[in-house]
Short mmCIF file of C-alpha atoms and ligand atoms in Angstrom, two decimals:
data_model
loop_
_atom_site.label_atom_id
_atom_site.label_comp_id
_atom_site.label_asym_id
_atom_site.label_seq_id
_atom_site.Cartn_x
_atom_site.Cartn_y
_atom_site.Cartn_z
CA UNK A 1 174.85 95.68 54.69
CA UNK A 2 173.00 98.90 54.57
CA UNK A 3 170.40 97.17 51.50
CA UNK A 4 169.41 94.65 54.83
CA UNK A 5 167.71 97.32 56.80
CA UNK A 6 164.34 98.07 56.98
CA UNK A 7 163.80 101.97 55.99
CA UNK A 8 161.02 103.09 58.73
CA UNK A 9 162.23 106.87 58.25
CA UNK A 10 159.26 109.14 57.46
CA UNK A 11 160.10 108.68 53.20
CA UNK A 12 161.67 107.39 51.81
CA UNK A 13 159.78 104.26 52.72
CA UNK A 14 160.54 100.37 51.54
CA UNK A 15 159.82 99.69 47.79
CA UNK A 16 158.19 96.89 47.18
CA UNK A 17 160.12 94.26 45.06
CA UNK A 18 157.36 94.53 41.81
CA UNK A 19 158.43 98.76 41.77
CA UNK A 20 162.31 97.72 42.61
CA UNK A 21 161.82 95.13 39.39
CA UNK A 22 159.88 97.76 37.18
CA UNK A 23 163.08 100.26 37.94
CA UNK A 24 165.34 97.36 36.19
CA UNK A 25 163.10 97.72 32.88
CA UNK A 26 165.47 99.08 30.28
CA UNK A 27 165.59 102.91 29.88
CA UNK A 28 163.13 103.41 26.06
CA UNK A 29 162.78 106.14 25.00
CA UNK A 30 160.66 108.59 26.30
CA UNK A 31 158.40 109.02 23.41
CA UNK A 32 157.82 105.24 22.95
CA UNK A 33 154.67 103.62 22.83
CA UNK A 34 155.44 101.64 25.70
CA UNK A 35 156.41 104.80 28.24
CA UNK A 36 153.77 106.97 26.26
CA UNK A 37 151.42 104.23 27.25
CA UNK A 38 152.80 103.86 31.17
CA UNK A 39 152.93 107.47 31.57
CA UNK A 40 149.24 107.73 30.72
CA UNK A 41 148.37 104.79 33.17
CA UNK A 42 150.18 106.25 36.00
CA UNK A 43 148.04 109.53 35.17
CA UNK A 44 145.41 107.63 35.18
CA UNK A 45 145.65 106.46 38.54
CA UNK A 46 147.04 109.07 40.29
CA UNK A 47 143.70 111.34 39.92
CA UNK A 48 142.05 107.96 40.88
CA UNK A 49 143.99 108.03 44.15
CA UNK A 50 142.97 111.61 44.90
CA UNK A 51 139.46 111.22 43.73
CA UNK A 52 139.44 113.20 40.70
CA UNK A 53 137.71 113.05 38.04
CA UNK A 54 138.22 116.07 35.83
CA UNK A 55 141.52 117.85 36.86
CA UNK A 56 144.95 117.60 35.41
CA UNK A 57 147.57 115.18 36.44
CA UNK A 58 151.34 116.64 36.54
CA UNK A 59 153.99 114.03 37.11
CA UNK A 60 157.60 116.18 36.50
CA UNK A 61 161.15 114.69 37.69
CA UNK A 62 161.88 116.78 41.09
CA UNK A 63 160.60 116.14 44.40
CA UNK A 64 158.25 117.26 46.81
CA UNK A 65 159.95 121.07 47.13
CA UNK A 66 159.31 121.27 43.52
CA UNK A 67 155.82 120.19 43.59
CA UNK A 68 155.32 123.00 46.27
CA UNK A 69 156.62 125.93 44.32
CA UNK A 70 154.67 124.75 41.40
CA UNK A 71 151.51 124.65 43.23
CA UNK A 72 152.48 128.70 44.20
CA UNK A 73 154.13 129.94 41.46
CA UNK A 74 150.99 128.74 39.01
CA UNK A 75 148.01 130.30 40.96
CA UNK A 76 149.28 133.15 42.60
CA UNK A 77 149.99 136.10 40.93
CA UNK A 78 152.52 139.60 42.67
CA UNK A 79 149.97 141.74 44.68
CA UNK A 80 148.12 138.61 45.55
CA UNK A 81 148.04 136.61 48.85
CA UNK A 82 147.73 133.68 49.81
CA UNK A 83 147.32 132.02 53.72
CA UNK A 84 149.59 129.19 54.96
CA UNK A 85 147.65 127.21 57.67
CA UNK A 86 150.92 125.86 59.12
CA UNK A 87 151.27 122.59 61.55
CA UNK A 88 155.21 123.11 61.42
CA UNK A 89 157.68 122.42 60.10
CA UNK A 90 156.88 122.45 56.02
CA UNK A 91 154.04 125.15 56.07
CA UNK A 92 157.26 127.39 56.78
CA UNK A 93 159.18 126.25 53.35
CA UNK A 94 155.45 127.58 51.80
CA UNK A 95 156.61 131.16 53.49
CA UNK A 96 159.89 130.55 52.15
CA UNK A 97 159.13 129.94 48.35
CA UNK A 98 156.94 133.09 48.63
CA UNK A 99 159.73 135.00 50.28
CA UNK A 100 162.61 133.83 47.44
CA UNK A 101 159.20 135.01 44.53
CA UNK A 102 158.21 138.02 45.81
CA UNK A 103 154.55 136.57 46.75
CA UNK A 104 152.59 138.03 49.50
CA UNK A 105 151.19 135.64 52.08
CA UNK A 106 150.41 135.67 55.97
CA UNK A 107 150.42 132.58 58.14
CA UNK A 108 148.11 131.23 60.49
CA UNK A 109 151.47 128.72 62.55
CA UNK A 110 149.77 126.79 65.83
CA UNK A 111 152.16 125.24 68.45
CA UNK A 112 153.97 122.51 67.11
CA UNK A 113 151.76 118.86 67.96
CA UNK A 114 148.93 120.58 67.09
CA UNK A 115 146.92 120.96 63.99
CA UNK A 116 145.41 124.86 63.31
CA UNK A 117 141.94 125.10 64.43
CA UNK A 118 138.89 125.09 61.60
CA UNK A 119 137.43 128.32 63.60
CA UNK A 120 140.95 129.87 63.82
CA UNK A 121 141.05 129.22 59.86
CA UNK A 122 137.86 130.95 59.42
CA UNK A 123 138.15 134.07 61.47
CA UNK A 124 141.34 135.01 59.29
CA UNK A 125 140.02 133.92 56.05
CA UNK A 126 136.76 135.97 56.47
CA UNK A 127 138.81 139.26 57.54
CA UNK A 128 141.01 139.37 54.57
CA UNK A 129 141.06 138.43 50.44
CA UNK A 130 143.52 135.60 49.52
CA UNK A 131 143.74 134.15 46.68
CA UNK A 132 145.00 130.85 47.79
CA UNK A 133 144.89 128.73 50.89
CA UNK A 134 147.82 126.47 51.55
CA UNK A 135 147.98 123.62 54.06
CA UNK A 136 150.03 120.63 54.80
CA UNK A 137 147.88 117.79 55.12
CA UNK A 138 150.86 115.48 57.33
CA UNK A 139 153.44 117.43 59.05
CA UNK A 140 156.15 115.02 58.91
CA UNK A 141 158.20 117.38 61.79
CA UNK A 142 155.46 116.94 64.25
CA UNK A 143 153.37 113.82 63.22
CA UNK A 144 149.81 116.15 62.43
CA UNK A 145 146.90 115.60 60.59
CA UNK A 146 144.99 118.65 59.92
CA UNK A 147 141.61 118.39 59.98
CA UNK A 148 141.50 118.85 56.03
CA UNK A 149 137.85 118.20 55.57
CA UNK A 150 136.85 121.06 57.28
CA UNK A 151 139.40 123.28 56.20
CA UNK A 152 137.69 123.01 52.95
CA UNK A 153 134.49 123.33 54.12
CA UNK A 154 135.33 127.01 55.11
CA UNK A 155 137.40 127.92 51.51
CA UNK A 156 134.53 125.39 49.42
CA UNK A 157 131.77 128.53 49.24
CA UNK A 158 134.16 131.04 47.90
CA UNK A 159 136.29 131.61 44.95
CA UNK A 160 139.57 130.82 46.96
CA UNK A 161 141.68 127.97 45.73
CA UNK A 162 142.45 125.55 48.24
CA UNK A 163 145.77 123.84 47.69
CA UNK A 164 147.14 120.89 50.28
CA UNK A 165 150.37 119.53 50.40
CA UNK A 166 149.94 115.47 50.69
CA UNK A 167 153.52 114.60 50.75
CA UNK A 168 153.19 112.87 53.93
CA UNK A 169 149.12 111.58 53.08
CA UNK A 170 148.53 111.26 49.79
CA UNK A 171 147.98 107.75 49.14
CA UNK A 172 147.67 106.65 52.63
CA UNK A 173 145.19 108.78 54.22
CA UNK A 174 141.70 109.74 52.17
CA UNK A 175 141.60 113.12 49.99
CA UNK A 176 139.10 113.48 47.75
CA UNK A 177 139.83 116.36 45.94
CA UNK A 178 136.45 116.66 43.90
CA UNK A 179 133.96 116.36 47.01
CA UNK A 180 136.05 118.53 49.60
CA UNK A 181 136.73 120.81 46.91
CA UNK A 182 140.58 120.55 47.05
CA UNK A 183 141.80 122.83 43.95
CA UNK A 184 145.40 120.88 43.86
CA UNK A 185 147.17 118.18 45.53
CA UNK A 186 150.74 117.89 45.95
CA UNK A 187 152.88 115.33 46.50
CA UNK A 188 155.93 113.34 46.17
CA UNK A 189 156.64 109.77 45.06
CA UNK A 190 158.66 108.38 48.16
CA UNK A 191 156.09 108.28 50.70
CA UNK A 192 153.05 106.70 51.09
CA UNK A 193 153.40 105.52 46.87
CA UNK A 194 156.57 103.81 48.19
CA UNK A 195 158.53 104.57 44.98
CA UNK A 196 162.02 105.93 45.19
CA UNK A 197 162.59 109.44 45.18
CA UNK A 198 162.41 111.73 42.80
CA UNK A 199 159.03 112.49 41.26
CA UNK A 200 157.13 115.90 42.19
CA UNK A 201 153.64 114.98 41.34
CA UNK A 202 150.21 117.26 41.50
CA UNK A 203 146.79 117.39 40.26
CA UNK A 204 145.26 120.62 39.80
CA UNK A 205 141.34 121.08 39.49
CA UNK A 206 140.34 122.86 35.98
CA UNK A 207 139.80 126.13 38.27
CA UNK A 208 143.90 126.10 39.58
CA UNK A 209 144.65 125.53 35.48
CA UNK A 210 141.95 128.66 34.91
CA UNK A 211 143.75 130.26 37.23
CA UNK A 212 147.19 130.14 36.06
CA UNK A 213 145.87 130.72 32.66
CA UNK A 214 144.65 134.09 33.56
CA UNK A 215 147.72 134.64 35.33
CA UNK A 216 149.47 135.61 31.54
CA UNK A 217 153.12 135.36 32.42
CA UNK A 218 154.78 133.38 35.70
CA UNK A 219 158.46 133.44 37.11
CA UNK A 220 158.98 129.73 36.35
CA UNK A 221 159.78 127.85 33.49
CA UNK A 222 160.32 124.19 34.38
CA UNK A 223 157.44 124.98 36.70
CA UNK A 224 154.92 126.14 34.52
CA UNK A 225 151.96 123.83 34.17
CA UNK A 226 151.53 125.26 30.78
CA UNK A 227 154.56 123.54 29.18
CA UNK A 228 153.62 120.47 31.05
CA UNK A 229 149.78 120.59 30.31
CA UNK A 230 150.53 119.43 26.44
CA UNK A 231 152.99 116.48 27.87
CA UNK A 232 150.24 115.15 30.49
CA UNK A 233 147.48 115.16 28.04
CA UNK A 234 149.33 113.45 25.16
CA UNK A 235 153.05 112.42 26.72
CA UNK A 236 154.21 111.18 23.39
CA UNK A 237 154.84 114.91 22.77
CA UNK A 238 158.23 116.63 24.29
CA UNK A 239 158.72 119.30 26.80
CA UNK A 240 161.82 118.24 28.64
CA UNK A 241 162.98 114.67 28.84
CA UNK A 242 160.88 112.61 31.56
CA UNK A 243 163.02 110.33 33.87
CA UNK A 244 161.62 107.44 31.88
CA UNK A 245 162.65 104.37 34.65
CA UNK A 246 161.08 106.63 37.64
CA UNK A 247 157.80 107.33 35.86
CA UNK A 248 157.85 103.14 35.16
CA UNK A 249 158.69 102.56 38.79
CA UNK A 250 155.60 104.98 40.06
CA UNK A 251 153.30 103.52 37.21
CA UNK A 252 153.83 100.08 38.92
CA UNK A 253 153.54 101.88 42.09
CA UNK A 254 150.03 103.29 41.76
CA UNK A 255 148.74 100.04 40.08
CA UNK A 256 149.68 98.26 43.62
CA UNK A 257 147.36 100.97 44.99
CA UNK A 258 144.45 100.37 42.80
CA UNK A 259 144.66 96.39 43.16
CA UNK A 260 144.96 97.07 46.92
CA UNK A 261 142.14 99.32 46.51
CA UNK A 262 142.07 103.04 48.30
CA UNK A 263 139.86 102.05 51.37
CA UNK A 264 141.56 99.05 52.23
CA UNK A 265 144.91 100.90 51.93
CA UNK A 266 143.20 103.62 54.27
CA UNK A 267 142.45 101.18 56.61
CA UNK A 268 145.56 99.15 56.54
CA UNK A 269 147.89 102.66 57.74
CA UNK A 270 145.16 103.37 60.31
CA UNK A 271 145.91 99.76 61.54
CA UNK A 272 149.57 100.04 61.18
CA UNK A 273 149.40 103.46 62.99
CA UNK A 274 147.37 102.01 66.14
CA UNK A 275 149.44 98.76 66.29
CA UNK A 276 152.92 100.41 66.43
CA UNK A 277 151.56 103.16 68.80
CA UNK A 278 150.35 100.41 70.94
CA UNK A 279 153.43 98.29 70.99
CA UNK A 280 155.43 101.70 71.84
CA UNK A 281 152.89 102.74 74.55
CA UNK A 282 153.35 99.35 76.42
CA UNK A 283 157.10 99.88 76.28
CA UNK A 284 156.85 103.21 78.09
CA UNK A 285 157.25 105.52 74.88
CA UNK A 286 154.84 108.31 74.51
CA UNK A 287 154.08 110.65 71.62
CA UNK A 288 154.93 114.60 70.97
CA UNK A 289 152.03 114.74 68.66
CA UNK A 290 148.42 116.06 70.62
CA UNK A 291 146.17 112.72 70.59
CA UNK A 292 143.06 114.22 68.54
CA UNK A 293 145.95 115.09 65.78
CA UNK A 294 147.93 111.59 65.37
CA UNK A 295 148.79 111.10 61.90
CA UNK A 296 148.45 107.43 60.85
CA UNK A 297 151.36 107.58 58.26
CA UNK A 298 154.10 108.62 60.89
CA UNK A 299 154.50 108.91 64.74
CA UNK A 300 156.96 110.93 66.52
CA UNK A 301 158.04 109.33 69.58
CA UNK A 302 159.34 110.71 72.92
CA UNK A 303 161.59 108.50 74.54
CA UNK A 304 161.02 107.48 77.97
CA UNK A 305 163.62 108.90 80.62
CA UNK A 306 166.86 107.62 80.66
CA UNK A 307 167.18 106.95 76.63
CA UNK A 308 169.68 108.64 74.88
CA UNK A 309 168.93 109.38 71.17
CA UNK A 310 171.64 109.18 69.06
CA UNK A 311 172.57 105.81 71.42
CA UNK A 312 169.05 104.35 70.89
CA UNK A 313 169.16 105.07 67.02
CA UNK A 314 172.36 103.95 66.49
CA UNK A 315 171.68 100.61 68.12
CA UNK A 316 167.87 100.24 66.47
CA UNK A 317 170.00 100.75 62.82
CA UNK A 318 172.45 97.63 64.41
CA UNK A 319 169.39 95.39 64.73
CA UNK A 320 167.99 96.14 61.55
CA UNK A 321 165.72 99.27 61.67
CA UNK A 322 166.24 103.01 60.50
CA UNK A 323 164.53 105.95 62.20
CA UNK A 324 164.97 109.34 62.00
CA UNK A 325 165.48 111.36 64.57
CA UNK A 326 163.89 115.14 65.37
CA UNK A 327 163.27 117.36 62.74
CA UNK A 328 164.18 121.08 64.37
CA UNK A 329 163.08 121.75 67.74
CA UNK A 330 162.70 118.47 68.64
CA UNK A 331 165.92 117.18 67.65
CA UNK A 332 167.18 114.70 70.30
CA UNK A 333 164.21 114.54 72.60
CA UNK A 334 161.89 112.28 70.08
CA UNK A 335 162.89 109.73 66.87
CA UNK A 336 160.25 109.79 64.52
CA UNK A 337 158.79 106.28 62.32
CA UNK A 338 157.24 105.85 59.53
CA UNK A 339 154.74 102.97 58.77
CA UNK A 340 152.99 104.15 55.35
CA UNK A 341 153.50 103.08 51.67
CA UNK A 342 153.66 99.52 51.16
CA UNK A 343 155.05 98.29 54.34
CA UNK A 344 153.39 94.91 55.22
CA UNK A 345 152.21 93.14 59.05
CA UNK A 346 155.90 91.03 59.28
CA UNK A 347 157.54 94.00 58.82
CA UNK A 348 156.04 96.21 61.31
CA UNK A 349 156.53 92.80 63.56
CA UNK A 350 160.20 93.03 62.69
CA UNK A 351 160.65 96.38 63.57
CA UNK A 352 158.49 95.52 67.20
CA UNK A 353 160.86 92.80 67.72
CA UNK A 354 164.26 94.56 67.06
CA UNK A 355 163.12 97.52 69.26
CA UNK A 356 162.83 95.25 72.24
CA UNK A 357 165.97 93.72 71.25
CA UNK A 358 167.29 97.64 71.06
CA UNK A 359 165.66 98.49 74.70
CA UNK A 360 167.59 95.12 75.83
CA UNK A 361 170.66 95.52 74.80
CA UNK A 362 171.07 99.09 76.24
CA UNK A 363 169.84 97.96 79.53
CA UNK A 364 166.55 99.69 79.32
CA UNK A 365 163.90 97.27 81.81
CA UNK A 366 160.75 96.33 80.24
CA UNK A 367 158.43 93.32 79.69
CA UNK A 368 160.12 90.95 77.27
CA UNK A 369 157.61 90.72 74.28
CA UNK A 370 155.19 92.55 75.92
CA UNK A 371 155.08 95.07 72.96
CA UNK A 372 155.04 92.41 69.94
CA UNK A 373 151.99 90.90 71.61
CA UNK A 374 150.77 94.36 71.74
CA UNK A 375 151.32 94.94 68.07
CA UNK A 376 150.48 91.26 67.01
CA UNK A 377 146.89 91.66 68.58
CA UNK A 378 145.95 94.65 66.99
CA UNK A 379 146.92 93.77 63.60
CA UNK A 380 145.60 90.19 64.16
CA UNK A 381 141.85 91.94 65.01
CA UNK A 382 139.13 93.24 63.09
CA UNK A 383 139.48 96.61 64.27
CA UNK A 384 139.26 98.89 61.72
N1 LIG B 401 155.96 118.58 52.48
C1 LIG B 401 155.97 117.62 53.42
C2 LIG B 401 154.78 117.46 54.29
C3 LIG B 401 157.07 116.78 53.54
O1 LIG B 401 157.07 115.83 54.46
C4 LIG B 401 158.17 116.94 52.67
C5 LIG B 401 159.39 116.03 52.75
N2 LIG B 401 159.64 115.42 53.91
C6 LIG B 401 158.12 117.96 51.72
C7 LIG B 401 156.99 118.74 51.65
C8 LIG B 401 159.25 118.20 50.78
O2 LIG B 401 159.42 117.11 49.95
P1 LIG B 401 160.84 116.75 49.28
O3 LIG B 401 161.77 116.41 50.40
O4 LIG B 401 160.51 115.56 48.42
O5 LIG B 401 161.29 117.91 48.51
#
C-alpha cells in the first residue's frame, strides 16, 4: 500500500503521527476559542522559528506559490524593481509572478549547482535602485544553499527590503530574520515543518508591513497582508474562513519544533545530510550540487554509470522508498532526496537499507552493507 512508503521526496516530507493525530481533531469553528487560541500559538512559534521578535506572522490556506506572490505583490509597487538572486529553478517562478503583475525586476541566475556569489550580488545591487531583493534560500531543483548571511550583509545598510524564500530551509536550516536583517520569510508547511500541504506561511518585518502600507492600493486581494493583518493579530475576527484542521495540524507541528529546540533541529538535518551523503558516496553515487553549496535539507544525486532512472526509482518505490526524480534540466540524469522535517535515525537507516536492496536487485555490484555502516557511523558519532 502506497500509506507503507516512506515519502523521502523533497516535500512533502513524513508527518509525524502527533500532527497526523492533531489533523483527526474535529473541524470547530474557526472563530472558537479553541482554534482562536491554536492559531495564536502557531503564530507564536513560527516568528520563534525564524527569530523574530517584532514582525508579523501570516499563516493563509495556499501553498508555497502563494506565499511568493504575497511576499511581491505587498512590497513592490509598478515602476519599482526588484532583483532575483536566482540558484534555479524557483528564483525563475519570482520572474514569473512579476511577469503575470506587471512588476519590473532583473535577475542575477548562476549555473545551476551553484549558489550566486555575495560579490556578484553586490556589484549589481550598488549599480542600480531596487526596491526589493529576492532569494531562494534552498533550491530544491539543484540542492543549493545560498550563502544567505552574507547576502544580507550587502542589502542590511540600505533601505532595500530583503525577502528569502525558505520553502526548502525554513525550519531546518538557521534564519534569523531580526539579526541578518531578513525583511520577510516565506515558506510553506510541507517541508522542513513536516505538516501536510497546504499552508502558505510568512513573516514580514514591521518595515515590509510599512512598506505595503505606503504602497496605497495592490493588485491582490486574498493576498493582501492588510486583510490578513487584523486576522493574525486577533484571529477570532473573520477575513476568509481559515482551513481550521491544517492550521491545528501546523500548530502541533511547530510545538514539535520548539520541544526539539531550533539548534538541535539544525544540527540533527546537518547530521542527516552528511550521513545519507556518506552512505551514497560509498555506493558510488555522487552529487550535481557544487560541494561548498550542499544543502542539508535535500541532495540531488547523480547516479553512477550504468543506472537507469526511471528503473532505479521505480524499484526504490518497490522496497519502500519514494524519490523524486530531476526537476528540469536534470531530469533523468539525477533523483533527488529529501531528509528534513521530522524524519528520525531508523528511518534514514531504512531508506540506506532498501537502496542497497534496490542496487541488488537490479544487478548493480557494490559492497553489501557497506553504505548502512556508512550512515550508521555518522549518525551514531558526535559529529556535529
Ligand atoms: N520555493 C521553493 C524553494 C520550493 O521548493 C517550492 C516547492 N517545491 C516553492 C517555492 C513553491 O512551493 P509550493 O509548491 O508549495 O507552491
Amino acid at each position: 500500500m502506497d500509506q507503507e512508503k516512506l515519502l523521502l521526496i523533497p516535500g512533502p516530507t513524513p508527518v509525524h503521527p502527533r500532527i497526523i493525530n492533531s489533523l483527526s481533531l474535529p473541524t470547530v469553528s474557526h472563530v472558537s476559542d479553541v482554534l482562536v487560541s491554536e492559531f495564536k500559538e502557531a503564530l507564536f512559534n513560527l516568528k520563534k522559528i525564524v527569530f523574530c521578535r517584532s514582525g508579523e506572522p501570516f499563516i493563509v490556506a495556499g501553498s508555497g506559490t502563494l506565499a511568493m506572490e504575497m511576499a511581491l505583490l505587498n512590497t513592490v509597487g509598478r515602476g519599482e524593481k526588484y532583483l532575483i538572486v536566482s540558484q534555479g529553478y524557483f528564483g525563475q517562478r519570482m520572474a514569473e509572478i512579476g511577469n503575470v503583475f506587471g512588476l519590473d525586476y532583473d535577475v542575477i541566475q548562476c549555473e545551476w549547482g551553484k549558489a550566486v556569489l555575495p560579490e556578484e550580488l553586490k556589484k549589481i545591487f550598488s549599480q542600480n535602485k531596487y526596491a526589493a531583493v529576492v532569494a531562494t534560500h534552498v533550491d530544491t531543483a539543484t540542492g543549493v544553499c545560498a550563502p544567505v548571511k552574507e547576502y544580507t550583509d550587502i542589502v542590511r545598510p540600505s533601505e532595500v527590503l530583503f525577502i528569502l524564500d525558505g520553502v526548502c530551509a525554513t525550519g531546518g536550516i538557521e534564519e534569523k530574520m531580526d539579526d541578518w536583517g531578513i525583511d520577510i520569510i516565506l515558506t510553506a508547511a510541507q517541508k522542513c515543518f513536516g505538516v501536510p500541504p497546504g499552508l502558505a506561511v510568512l513573516v514580514f518585518s514591521e518595515k515590509a508591513v510599512q512598506k505595503r502600507k505606503e504602497l496605497g492600493s495592490v493588485s491582490a486581494y486574498y493576498s493582501d497582508i492588510l486583510m490578513w493583518l487584523p486576522i493574525m493579530r486577533d484571529p477570532s475576527k473573520y477575513f476568509s474562513t481559515p482551513c481550521v484542521n491544517e492550521i491545528r495540524a501546523f500548530c502541533e507541528g511547530t510545538k514539535i519544533i520548539i520541544e526539539e529546540s531550533l539548534d538541535v533541529r539544525f544540527k540533527r538535518h546537518k547530521k542527516a545530510a552528511k550521513a545519507i551523503r556518506a552512505a551514497l558516496s560509498e555506493l558510488g553515487f555522487s552529487f550535481f550540487t557544487e560541494r561548498e553549496f550542499l544543502a542539508n535539507t535535500l541532495s540531488v544525486v547523480r547516479y553512477p554509470s550504468g543506472i537507469d532512472d526511471k528503473v532505479f526509482r521505480s524499484e526504490y518505490f518497490n522496497n519502500g522508498i519514494v524519490v523524486a526524480g530531476g526537476l528540469g534540466k536534470t531530469a533523468g540524469s539525477v533523483f533527488r532526496m529529501g531528509h528534513m522535517g521530522n524524519i528520525s535515525k531508523s528511518q534514514i537507516l531504512f531508506a540506506i537499507e532498501a537502496l542497497e536492496k534496490t542496487l541488488d536487485s537490479i544487478g548493480y555490484v557494490f559492497q553489501l552493507n557497506s553504505g548502512v555502516q556508512a550512515a550508521q557511523e555518522i549518525l551514531d558519532s558526535n559529529i556535529e
